[in-house]
mmCIF file of C-alpha atoms (C1' of nucleotides) in Angstrom:
data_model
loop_
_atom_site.group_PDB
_atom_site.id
_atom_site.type_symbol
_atom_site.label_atom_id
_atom_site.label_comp_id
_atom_site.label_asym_id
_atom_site.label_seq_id
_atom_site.Cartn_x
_atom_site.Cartn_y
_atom_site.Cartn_z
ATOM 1 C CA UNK A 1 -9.146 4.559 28.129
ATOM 2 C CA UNK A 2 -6.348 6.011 25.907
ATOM 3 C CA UNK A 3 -4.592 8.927 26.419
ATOM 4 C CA UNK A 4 -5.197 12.273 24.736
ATOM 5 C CA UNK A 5 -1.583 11.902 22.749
ATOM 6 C CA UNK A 6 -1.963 8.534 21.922
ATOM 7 C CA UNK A 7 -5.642 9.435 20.519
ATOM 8 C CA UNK A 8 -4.184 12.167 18.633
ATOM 9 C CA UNK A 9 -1.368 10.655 17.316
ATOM 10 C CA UNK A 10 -2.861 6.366 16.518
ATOM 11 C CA UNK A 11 -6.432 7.303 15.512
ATOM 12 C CA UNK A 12 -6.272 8.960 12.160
ATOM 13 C CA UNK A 13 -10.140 10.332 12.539
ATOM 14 C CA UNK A 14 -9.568 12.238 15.829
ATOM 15 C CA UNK A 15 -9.463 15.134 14.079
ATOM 16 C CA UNK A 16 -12.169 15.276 12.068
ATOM 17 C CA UNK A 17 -14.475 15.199 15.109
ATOM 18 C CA UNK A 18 -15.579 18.436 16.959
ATOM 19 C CA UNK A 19 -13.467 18.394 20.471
ATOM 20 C CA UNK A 20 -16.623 17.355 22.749
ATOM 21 C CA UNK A 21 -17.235 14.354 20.109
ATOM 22 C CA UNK A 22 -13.288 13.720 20.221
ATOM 23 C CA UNK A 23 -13.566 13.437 24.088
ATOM 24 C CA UNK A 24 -16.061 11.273 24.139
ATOM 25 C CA UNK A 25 -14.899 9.149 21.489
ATOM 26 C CA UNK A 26 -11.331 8.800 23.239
ATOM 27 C CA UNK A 27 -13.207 7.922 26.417
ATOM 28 C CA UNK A 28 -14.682 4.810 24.912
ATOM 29 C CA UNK A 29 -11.516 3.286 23.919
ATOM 30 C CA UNK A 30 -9.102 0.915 25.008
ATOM 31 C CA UNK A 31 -6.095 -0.493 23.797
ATOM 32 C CA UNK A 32 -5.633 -4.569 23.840
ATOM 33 C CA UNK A 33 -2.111 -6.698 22.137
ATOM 34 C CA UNK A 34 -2.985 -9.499 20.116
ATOM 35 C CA UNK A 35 -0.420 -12.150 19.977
ATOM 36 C CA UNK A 36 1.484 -13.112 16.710
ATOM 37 C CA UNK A 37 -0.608 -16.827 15.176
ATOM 38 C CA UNK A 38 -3.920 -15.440 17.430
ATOM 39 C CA UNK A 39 -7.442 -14.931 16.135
ATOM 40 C CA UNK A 40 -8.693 -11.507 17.520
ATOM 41 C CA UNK A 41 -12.080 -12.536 16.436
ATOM 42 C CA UNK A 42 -13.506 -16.000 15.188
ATOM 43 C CA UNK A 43 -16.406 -16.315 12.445
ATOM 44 C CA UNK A 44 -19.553 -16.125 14.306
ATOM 45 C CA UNK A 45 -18.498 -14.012 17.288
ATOM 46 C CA UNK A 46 -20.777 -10.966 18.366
ATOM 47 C CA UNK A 47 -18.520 -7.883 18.031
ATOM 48 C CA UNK A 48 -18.738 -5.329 20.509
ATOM 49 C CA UNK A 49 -16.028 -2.800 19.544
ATOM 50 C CA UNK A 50 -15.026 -1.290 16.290
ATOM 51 C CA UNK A 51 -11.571 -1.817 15.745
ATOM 52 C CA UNK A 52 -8.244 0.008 14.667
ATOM 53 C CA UNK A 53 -4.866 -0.981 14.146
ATOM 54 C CA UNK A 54 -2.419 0.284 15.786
ATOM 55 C CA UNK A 55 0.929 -1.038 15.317
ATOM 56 C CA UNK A 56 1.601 -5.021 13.607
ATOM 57 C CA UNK A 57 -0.716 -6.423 11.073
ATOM 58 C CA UNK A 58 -4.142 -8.319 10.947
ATOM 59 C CA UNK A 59 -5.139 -10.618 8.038
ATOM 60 C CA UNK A 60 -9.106 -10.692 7.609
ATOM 61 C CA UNK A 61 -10.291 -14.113 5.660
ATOM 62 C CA UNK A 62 -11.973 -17.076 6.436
ATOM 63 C CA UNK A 63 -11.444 -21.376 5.952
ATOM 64 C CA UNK A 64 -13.311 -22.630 3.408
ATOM 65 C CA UNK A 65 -14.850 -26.189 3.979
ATOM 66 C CA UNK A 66 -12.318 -27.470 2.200
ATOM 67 C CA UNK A 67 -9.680 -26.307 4.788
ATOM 68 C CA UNK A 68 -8.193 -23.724 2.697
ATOM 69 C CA UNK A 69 -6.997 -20.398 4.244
ATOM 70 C CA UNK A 70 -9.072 -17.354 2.194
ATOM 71 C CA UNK A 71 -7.429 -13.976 2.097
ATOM 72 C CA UNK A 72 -9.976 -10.914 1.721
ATOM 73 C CA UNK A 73 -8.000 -8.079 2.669
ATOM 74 C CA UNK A 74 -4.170 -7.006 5.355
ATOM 75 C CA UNK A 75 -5.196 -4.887 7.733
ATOM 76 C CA UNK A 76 -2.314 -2.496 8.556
ATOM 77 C CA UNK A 77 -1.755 0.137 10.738
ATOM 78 C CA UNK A 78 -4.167 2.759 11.154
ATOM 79 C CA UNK A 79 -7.321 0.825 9.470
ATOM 80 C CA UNK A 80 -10.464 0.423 11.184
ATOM 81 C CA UNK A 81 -13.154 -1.972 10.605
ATOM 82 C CA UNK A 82 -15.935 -4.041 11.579
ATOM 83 C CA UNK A 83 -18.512 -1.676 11.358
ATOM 84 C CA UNK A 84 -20.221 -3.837 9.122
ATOM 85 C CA UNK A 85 -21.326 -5.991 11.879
ATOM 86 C CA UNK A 86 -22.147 -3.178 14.445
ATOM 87 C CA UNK A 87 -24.560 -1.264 12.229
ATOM 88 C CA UNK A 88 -26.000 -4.574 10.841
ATOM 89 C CA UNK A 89 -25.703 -6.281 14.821
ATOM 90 C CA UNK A 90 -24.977 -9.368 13.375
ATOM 91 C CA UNK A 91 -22.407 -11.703 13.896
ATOM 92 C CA UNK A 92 -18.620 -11.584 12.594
ATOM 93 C CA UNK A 93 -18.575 -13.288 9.108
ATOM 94 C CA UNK A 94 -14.953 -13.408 9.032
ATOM 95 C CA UNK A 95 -11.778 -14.525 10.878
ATOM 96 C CA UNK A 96 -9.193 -11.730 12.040
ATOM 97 C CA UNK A 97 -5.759 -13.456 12.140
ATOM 98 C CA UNK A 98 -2.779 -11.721 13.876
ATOM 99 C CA UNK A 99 0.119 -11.973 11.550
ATOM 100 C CA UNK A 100 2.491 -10.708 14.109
ATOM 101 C CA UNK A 101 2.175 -9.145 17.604
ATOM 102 C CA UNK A 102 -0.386 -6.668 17.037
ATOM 103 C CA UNK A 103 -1.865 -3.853 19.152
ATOM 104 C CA UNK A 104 -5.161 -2.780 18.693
ATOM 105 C CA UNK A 105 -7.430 0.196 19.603
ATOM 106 C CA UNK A 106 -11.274 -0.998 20.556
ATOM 107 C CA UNK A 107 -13.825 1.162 20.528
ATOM 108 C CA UNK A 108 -16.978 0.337 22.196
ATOM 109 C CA UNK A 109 -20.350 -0.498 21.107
ATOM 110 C CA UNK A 110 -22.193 1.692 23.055
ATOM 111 C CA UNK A 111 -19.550 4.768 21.650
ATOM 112 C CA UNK A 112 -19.870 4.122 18.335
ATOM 113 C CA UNK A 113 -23.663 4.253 18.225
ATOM 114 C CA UNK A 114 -23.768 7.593 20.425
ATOM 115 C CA UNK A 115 -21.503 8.909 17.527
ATOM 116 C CA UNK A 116 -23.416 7.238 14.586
ATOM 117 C CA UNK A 117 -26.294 8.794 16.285
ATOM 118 C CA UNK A 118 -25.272 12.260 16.938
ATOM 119 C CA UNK A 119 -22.243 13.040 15.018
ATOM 120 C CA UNK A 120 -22.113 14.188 11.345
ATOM 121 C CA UNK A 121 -18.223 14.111 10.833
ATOM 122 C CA UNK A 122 -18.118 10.541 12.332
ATOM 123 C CA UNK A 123 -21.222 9.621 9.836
ATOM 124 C CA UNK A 124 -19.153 11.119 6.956
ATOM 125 C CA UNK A 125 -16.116 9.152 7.826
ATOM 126 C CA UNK A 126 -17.914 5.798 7.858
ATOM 127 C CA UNK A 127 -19.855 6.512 4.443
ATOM 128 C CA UNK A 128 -16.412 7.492 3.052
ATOM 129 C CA UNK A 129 -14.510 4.255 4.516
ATOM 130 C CA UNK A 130 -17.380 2.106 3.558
ATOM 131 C CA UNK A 131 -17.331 3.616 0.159
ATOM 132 C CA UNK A 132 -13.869 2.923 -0.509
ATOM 133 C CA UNK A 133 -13.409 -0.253 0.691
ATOM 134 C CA UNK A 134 -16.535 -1.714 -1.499
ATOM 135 C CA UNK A 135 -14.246 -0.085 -4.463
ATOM 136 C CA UNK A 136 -11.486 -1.953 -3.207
ATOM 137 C CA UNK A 137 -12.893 -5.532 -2.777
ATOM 138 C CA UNK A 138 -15.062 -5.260 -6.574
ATOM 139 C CA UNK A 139 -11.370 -4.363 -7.766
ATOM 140 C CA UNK A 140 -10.033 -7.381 -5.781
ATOM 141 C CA UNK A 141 -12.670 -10.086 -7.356
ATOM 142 C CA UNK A 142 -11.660 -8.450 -10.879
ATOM 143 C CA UNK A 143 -7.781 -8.920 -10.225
ATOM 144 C CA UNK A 144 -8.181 -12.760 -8.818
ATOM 145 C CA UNK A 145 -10.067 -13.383 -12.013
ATOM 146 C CA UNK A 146 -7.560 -12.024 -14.364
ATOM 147 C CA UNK A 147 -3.943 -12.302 -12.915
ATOM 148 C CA UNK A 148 -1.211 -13.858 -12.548
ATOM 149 C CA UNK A 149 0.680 -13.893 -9.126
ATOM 150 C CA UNK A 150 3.117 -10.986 -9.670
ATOM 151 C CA UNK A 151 0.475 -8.939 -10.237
ATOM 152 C CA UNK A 152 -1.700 -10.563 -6.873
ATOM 153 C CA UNK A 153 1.218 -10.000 -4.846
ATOM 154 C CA UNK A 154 1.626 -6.082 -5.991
ATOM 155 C CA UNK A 155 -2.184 -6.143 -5.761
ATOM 156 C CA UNK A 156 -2.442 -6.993 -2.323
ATOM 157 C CA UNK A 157 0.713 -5.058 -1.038
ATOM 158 C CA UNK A 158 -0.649 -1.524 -2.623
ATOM 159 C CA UNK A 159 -3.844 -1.955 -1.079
ATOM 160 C CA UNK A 160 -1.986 -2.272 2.186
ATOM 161 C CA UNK A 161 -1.494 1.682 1.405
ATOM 162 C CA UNK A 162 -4.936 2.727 0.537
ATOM 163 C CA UNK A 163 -4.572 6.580 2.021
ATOM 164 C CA UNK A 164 -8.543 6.719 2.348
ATOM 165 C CA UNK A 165 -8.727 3.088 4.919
ATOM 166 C CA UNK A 166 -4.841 3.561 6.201
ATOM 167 C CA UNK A 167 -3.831 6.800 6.155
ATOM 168 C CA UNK A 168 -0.840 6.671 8.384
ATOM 169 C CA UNK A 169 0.974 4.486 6.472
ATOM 170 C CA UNK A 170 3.463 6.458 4.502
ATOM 171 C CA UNK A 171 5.832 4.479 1.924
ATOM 172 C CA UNK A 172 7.553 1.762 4.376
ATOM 173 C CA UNK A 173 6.026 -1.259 5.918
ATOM 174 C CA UNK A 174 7.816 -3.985 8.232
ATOM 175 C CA UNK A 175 6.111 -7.080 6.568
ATOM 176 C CA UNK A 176 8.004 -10.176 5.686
ATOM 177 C CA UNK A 177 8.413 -12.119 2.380
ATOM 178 C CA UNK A 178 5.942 -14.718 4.286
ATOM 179 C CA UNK A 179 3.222 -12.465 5.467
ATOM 180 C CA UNK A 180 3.056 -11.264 1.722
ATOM 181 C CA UNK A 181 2.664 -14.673 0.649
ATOM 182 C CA UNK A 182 -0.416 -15.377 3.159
ATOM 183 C CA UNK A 183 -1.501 -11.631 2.501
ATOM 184 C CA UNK A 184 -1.480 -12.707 -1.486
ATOM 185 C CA UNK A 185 -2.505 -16.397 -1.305
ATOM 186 C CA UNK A 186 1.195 -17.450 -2.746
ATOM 187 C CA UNK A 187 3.656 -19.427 -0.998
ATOM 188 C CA UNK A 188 7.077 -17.706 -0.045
ATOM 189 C CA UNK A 189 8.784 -18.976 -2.976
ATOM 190 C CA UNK A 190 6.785 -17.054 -5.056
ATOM 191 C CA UNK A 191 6.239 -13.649 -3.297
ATOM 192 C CA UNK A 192 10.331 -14.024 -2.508
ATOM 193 C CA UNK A 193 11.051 -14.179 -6.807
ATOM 194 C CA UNK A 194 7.727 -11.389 -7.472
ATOM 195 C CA UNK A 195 9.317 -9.372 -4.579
ATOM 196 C CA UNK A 196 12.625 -8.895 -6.501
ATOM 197 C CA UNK A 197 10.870 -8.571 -10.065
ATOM 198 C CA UNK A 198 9.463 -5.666 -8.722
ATOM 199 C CA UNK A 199 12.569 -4.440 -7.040
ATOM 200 C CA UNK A 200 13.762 -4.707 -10.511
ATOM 201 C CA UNK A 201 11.273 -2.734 -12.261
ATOM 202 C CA UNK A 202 11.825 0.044 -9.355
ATOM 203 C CA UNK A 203 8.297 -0.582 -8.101
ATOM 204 C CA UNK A 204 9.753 -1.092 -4.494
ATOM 205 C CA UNK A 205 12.650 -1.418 -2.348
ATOM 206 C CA UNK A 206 13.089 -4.967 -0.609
ATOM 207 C CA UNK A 207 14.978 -4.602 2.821
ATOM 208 C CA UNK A 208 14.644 -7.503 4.422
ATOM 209 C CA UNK A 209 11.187 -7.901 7.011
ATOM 210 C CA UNK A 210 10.308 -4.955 5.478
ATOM 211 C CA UNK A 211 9.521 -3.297 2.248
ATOM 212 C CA UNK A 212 9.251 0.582 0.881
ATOM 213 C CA UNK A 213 6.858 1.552 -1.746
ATOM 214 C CA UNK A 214 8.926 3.710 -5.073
ATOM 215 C CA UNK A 215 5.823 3.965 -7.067
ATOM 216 C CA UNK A 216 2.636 3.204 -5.676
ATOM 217 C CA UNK A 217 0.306 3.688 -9.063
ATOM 218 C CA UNK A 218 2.602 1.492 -11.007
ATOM 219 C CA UNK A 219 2.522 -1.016 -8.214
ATOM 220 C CA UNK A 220 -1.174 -0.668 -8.222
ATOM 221 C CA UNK A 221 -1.901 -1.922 -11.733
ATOM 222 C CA UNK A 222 1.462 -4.185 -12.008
ATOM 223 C CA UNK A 223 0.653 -6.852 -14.641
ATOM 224 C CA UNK A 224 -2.607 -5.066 -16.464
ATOM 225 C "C1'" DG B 1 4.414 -24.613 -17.271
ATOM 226 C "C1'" DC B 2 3.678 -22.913 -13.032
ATOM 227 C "C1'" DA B 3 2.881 -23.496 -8.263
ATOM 228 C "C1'" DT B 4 3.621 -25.942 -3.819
ATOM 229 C "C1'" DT B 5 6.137 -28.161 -0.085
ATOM 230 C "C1'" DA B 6 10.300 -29.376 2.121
ATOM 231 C "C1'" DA B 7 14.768 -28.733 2.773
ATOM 232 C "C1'" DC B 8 19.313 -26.431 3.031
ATOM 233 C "C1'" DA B 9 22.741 -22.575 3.321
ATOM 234 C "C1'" DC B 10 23.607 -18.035 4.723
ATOM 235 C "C1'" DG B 11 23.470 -13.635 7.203
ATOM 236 C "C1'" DT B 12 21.932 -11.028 11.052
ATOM 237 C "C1'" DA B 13 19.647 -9.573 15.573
ATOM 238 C "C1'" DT C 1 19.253 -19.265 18.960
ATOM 239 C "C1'" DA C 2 15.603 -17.489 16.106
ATOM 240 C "C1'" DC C 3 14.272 -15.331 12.076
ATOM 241 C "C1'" DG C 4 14.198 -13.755 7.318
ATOM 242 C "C1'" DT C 5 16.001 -14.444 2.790
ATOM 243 C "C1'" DG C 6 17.562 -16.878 -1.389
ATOM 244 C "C1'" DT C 7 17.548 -21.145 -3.717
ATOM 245 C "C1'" DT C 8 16.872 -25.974 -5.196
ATOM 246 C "C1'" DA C 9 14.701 -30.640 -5.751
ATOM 247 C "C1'" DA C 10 10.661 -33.413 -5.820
ATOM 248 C "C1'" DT C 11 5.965 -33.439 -6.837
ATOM 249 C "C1'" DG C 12 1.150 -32.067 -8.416
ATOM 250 C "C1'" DC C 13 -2.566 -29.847 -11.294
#
DNA sequence: GCATTAACACGTA
DNA sequence: TACGTGTTAATGC
């Protein structure tokens, strides 16, 4: 179990619950580190927690037969998901890579039913997260269609910012010029000369394992 | 052409 | 020493 501050302060929908739902929900979770290169869950594996991020970074994709690594979306700090597979009960359809040291919050099976069961706000929340981040992934087959890789790399580091999935992220993020790449589906080469393109064009600051967002809309449809 | 990999130099924690 | 950044050369689709 979690403490009441850390609750507060590292799970963004706290507040929207009532305070008996907020107890409860902060009862059924528990923190757990995932180590930088480590899979916190393999294709195929029954999920038994809905998860957030709490500080580091996930990258959800898969392999494809052909070996390739398959981005589908960075999970940052203060995004939840797999609720997909806990309301379906099916099992995980895609890898969850840690890109570096990550700590995660896990909140139990058996939790998130009682609330999907009995709780309005928490129902709202998941309809509006669910909503959003089917938006987000028909805007992401569009983009991969149509352009080039400055505008995959701004693509995928916006989306990193989404205020509706992650909205404790503010305007800074410690990411490095490699994470982008795998993030983007570019090798460091590239995101390293996009990265400064869009320094250039005042999109972004670059500060070295780390970048801060000038203009997210601009950033957001870089390269239409 | 544009991207990728591999390699090297450089600065910093 | 380890890591992140900037850059180049060789190579491939």
């Amino acid at each position: 179990m979690i403490s009441e501050e850390q609750f507060l302060t590292s799970v963004f929908w706290a507040q929207e619950l009532p305070r008996d739902e907020q107890e409860r929900a902060r009862r059924g979770i528990t923190l757990r580190t995932v180590e930088a290169g480590a899979y916190l869950i393999h294709r195929g594996d029954r999920i038994d927690n809905w998860t957030g991020v709490v500080t580091g970074l996930l990258r959800l994709g898969s392999i494809t037969t052909s070996g390739k690594a398959v981005t589908y979306a960075g999970l940052p700090p203060s995004c939840w998901f797999g609720e997909g597979s806990l309301l379906k009960d099916e099992p995980r359809q895609y890898d969850v890579l840690a890109l570096r040291r990550t700590q995660v919050a896990l909140l139990n099976r058996a939790t998130f039913h009682w609330l999907y069961e009995n709780s309005v706000a928490f129902d709202r929340l998941l309809v509006r997260l669910i909503n959003e981040r089917l938006g987000q992934f028909i805007a992401q087959v569009e983009h991969d269609r149509t352009l080039d890789s400055a505008g995959r790399v701004a693509r995928s580091l916006a989306s990193l910012f989404n205020p509706v999935i992650s909205p404790f992220m503010g305007s800074h993020i410690d990411i490095s010029q490699e994470e982008i790449g795998l993030l983007a589906g570019v090798s460091r080469p590239v995101a390293n000369r996009v990265l400064q393109e869009l320094e250039k064009a005042g999109l972004l600051r670059n500060e070295g394992g780390g970048v801060t967002i000038l203009d997210l809309e601009r950033l957001r449809y870089y390269g239409e």
